[in-house]
XYZ file of C-alpha atoms in Angstrom:
335
model
C 47.326 89.602 71.174
C 49.556 88.558 68.280
C 48.307 89.858 64.892
C 50.427 87.812 62.490
C 51.472 84.760 64.461
C 52.204 83.179 67.806
C 55.363 84.177 69.703
C 57.124 81.010 70.858
C 60.346 82.702 72.020
C 61.072 86.365 72.660
C 64.476 87.776 71.741
C 66.555 90.510 73.400
C 68.364 93.001 71.170
C 70.347 96.020 72.294
C 73.220 98.210 71.141
C 74.378 98.376 74.775
C 75.867 95.715 77.021
C 73.828 96.850 80.005
C 70.221 95.640 79.745
C 68.688 97.660 82.565
C 65.961 99.071 80.301
C 64.528 95.588 79.773
C 64.266 94.926 83.512
C 62.824 98.397 84.116
C 60.073 97.743 81.562
C 59.348 94.321 83.075
C 59.094 95.768 86.590
C 56.655 98.454 85.430
C 54.167 95.943 84.013
C 51.109 95.105 86.158
C 51.832 91.904 88.089
C 48.307 90.804 88.974
C 46.113 89.476 86.154
C 42.504 88.284 86.378
C 39.993 86.592 84.076
C 39.652 89.773 82.037
C 43.230 89.289 80.771
C 43.487 86.936 77.794
C 46.886 87.389 76.169
C 46.394 84.563 73.641
C 43.052 82.982 72.676
C 44.683 79.991 70.926
C 43.339 80.970 67.495
C 46.783 81.355 65.892
C 49.603 78.791 65.946
C 47.968 76.226 68.266
C 46.909 72.623 67.674
C 45.229 71.369 70.858
C 41.753 72.904 70.729
C 38.806 71.068 69.182
C 35.352 72.522 68.431
C 34.384 71.384 71.940
C 37.368 72.551 74.018
C 38.675 75.991 74.908
C 42.215 77.160 75.720
C 43.295 80.668 76.736
C 46.576 82.147 78.000
C 47.234 84.261 81.087
C 51.048 84.553 80.767
C 53.271 83.914 77.745
C 56.292 85.153 75.766
C 54.181 87.200 73.350
C 52.538 89.304 76.063
C 52.350 93.087 75.870
C 53.175 94.263 78.462
C 55.722 91.486 78.830
C 56.203 89.690 82.137
C 58.187 86.512 81.495
C 58.866 83.594 79.207
C 60.390 81.531 82.006
C 56.901 80.123 82.577
C 53.772 80.040 80.471
C 50.368 79.866 82.134
C 47.118 78.916 80.432
C 43.741 77.333 81.080
C 42.070 74.380 79.364
C 38.305 73.874 79.564
C 36.460 70.762 78.325
C 32.671 70.228 78.588
C 31.206 66.935 79.867
C 31.669 64.015 77.473
C 33.999 65.965 75.198
C 37.741 66.134 74.454
C 40.345 68.318 72.798
C 42.444 67.406 69.749
C 45.285 64.983 70.280
C 48.684 66.494 69.539
C 52.341 66.176 70.484
C 55.078 68.542 71.626
C 58.542 68.072 73.052
C 58.030 70.280 76.114
C 56.545 69.066 79.388
C 53.324 70.546 80.765
C 51.906 70.350 84.310
C 48.075 70.418 84.531
C 46.496 71.259 87.901
C 42.846 70.182 87.848
C 40.739 73.040 89.195
C 37.375 71.420 88.496
C 35.887 68.209 87.112
C 37.153 64.724 86.358
C 38.399 62.886 83.308
C 41.381 61.136 81.858
C 44.371 61.494 79.555
C 45.656 59.334 76.758
C 49.448 59.729 76.629
C 51.333 57.639 74.072
C 48.428 55.196 74.054
C 48.169 54.835 77.857
C 45.298 56.082 80.016
C 45.741 58.245 83.139
C 42.658 59.185 85.188
C 42.383 62.460 87.087
C 40.010 64.469 89.277
C 39.868 67.810 91.077
C 43.124 68.831 92.846
C 45.251 66.260 91.002
C 48.358 67.390 89.151
C 48.854 65.680 85.792
C 52.174 65.628 83.911
C 52.338 65.630 80.131
C 55.809 64.189 79.738
C 58.530 65.205 77.302
C 57.823 64.090 73.701
C 54.267 62.990 74.491
C 51.340 62.536 72.116
C 48.415 63.372 74.372
C 44.701 64.131 74.479
C 42.423 65.266 77.316
C 38.963 63.739 77.902
C 36.123 64.757 80.238
C 34.064 61.738 81.341
C 32.335 63.561 84.207
C 29.064 65.478 84.447
C 30.496 69.007 84.794
C 32.892 71.140 82.776
C 36.511 70.273 83.554
C 39.017 73.110 83.933
C 42.783 72.796 84.293
C 45.469 75.371 85.000
C 48.619 74.616 83.009
C 52.193 75.604 83.874
C 54.990 74.930 81.419
C 58.513 76.079 80.591
C 57.908 75.783 76.845
C 60.203 78.646 75.797
C 63.134 76.723 77.295
C 62.505 73.908 74.824
C 62.188 76.443 72.009
C 65.537 77.997 72.954
C 67.168 74.575 72.843
C 65.738 73.939 69.374
C 63.316 71.231 70.557
C 60.553 72.310 68.190
C 59.271 69.066 66.658
C 55.563 69.300 67.440
C 52.110 69.055 65.880
C 49.144 66.730 65.406
C 49.566 63.077 64.525
C 50.163 62.437 60.832
C 52.556 60.899 58.301
C 56.186 61.954 57.972
C 56.828 64.418 55.175
C 59.017 62.926 52.428
C 58.699 59.558 54.114
C 60.683 57.838 51.348
C 63.840 59.551 52.656
C 63.628 57.873 56.075
C 64.102 54.390 57.452
C 61.766 52.343 59.650
C 60.413 53.561 63.014
C 62.736 53.582 66.034
C 61.577 53.838 69.638
C 61.987 57.509 70.631
C 62.305 56.519 74.310
C 65.784 55.090 73.646
C 67.216 58.576 74.289
C 65.174 59.334 77.433
C 66.553 59.212 80.979
C 66.738 55.541 82.064
C 63.774 54.486 84.209
C 61.739 57.591 83.425
C 58.740 55.649 82.164
C 58.312 54.093 85.610
C 57.736 57.482 87.227
C 54.343 58.782 88.350
C 52.299 60.883 85.904
C 49.445 61.912 88.249
C 50.156 63.389 91.694
C 47.183 63.202 94.058
C 46.748 65.201 97.280
C 47.212 61.957 99.238
C 50.708 61.645 97.719
C 51.805 64.835 99.495
C 51.894 66.252 103.018
C 51.425 69.713 104.497
C 54.499 71.084 106.314
C 55.172 74.220 108.341
C 58.243 75.913 106.834
C 59.945 79.294 107.020
C 57.697 80.343 104.148
C 54.565 79.110 105.929
C 52.209 76.155 105.526
C 53.328 74.397 102.341
C 52.362 71.300 100.341
C 55.161 70.464 97.884
C 53.782 68.842 94.727
C 56.718 68.983 92.295
C 60.354 69.462 93.266
C 63.736 67.786 92.669
C 63.097 65.811 95.860
C 60.052 64.202 94.183
C 62.153 61.906 92.009
C 59.197 59.518 91.660
C 57.334 62.002 89.411
C 58.000 62.364 85.704
C 58.694 66.089 85.630
C 62.011 67.899 85.201
C 61.170 71.494 84.287
C 58.864 73.093 86.883
C 58.502 73.138 90.662
C 54.993 73.534 92.097
C 53.720 73.917 95.646
C 50.483 74.909 97.344
C 50.500 77.409 100.200
C 47.835 78.072 102.841
C 47.988 81.447 104.617
C 45.583 81.710 107.579
C 43.319 84.756 107.762
C 45.265 87.803 108.906
C 48.615 85.999 108.625
C 51.429 86.218 106.094
C 54.016 84.159 104.277
C 57.718 84.388 104.954
C 59.607 87.299 103.435
C 61.535 85.375 100.780
C 64.343 86.199 98.360
C 65.259 83.889 95.477
C 66.524 84.356 91.944
C 63.788 82.447 90.087
C 60.704 84.357 89.052
C 57.385 82.888 90.117
C 53.734 82.756 89.105
C 51.125 82.182 91.808
C 47.472 81.388 91.149
C 45.052 82.523 93.863
C 42.757 79.558 94.476
C 40.823 81.256 97.268
C 40.884 84.306 99.500
C 42.196 87.813 99.010
C 45.097 89.880 100.251
C 48.204 91.824 99.313
C 51.519 90.805 97.759
C 54.493 93.009 98.663
C 57.540 93.063 96.345
C 60.911 94.633 97.127
C 63.085 95.296 94.074
C 66.662 93.999 94.296
C 69.257 96.108 92.491
C 72.655 94.711 91.540
C 75.590 96.793 92.698
C 78.538 95.641 90.562
C 81.632 96.639 92.541
C 84.523 94.331 93.539
C 81.809 91.645 93.361
C 78.040 91.519 93.079
C 76.167 93.085 95.996
C 72.380 93.038 96.439
C 70.689 96.336 97.310
C 67.104 95.742 98.446
C 64.579 98.540 98.025
C 63.528 100.203 101.286
C 59.873 100.282 100.249
C 57.916 97.563 98.412
C 55.507 97.807 95.542
C 51.995 96.773 96.596
C 49.803 94.360 94.636
C 46.245 93.510 95.691
C 44.876 90.098 94.731
C 41.689 88.058 94.984
C 40.530 84.561 94.036
C 41.136 83.680 90.369
C 44.038 86.129 89.960
C 47.587 85.263 89.040
C 50.431 87.088 90.807
C 53.769 87.489 89.051
C 56.946 87.853 91.131
C 59.859 88.954 88.891
C 63.334 87.446 88.963
C 65.512 88.469 91.915
C 62.702 90.036 93.955
C 62.037 89.877 97.699
C 58.361 89.132 98.274
C 55.763 88.443 100.942
C 52.047 87.635 100.722
C 49.522 88.782 103.345
C 45.993 87.386 103.803
C 43.089 89.664 104.592
C 41.544 89.427 108.050
C 38.738 86.887 107.861
C 39.988 85.407 104.599
C 42.297 82.382 104.397
C 44.378 82.468 101.221
C 45.251 79.404 99.138
C 48.001 79.883 96.556
C 49.366 77.583 93.869
C 52.966 78.507 93.022
C 55.119 77.535 90.016
C 58.772 78.192 89.201
C 61.091 77.086 86.396
C 63.417 74.420 87.821
C 66.254 75.379 85.453
C 67.238 78.169 87.873
C 68.368 75.478 90.325
C 70.713 74.011 87.711
C 72.191 77.465 87.072
C 73.384 77.692 90.677
C 70.406 79.438 92.324
C 69.157 76.654 94.587
C 68.724 78.616 97.828
C 65.926 80.753 99.265
C 66.951 83.417 101.796
C 64.288 84.313 104.375
C 64.469 87.855 105.672
C 61.458 87.088 107.884
C 59.826 83.793 108.823
C 56.117 83.065 108.563
C 54.452 83.481 111.995
C 53.361 79.815 112.022
C 56.991 78.656 111.696
C 58.181 80.785 114.610
C 55.201 79.675 116.710
C 55.997 76.002 116.029
C 59.579 76.504 117.244
C 58.715 78.400 120.425
């Protein structure tokens, strides 16, 4: 945990052009984290918590050992009838409601939510979370905050007057520089807004993706995956790294390292043997960048996973998933 301050963005410094030592260190770090792992308790450099709410981080750029800053993963917990502090930041955040019910106030507008909804805190939003139910509400939050930090989009904090206000003119509507029509997009995605499909990767419910252009989210892709007891996902290869939260069940995640052979062009060399990572409900599984992976459910235990990736990879030219093996359910549906 940070001793002197919060790490918003991690730098890379080397006297060599090759950066293999950074990837080697990343690949050596444990990839499955449970409730015993709190990498940031929100006591330093945070503004959202009130005396009634609690926030704690599972994955972030200040972690030691370091996994990724492509995605940050944290939990928010609010007791019945309580709320957190209102605050604003430029980065988006996607809140998956694990338990409870309540509502948001975003830029003065109310958005109600309940268990299994996905709630979007939009870019440049002043927001506050309220629990109006009779049980503690818990949300799992995915965000690509370090991307905003890298781009210099760091104007954030609690509501308050402008410093040196005499130097500035009257208020202008910030939304004038947003994507046209963005305020008409959906902020809460309910299970009824999605459908389950049988794909090469298995049984999938897509929640956020570029195809969902009715939702006000541009930075992360999220899907839910159901793996029947004793079955497995597809054996997938993509460039984006990935964080998966285990909602239920237990099993094993297999990861095959992909080495880059730089010859007349780039060639991928896939490890003959995978690393093996056991998981159970409440864990997060980290799949590093450029890694072949497959998830297997225990016999007698259906697995439900919630997956998040940073959408920026798609805009960098990595918009394809290669399947080295299909999920059994996909092959059965085709036969």
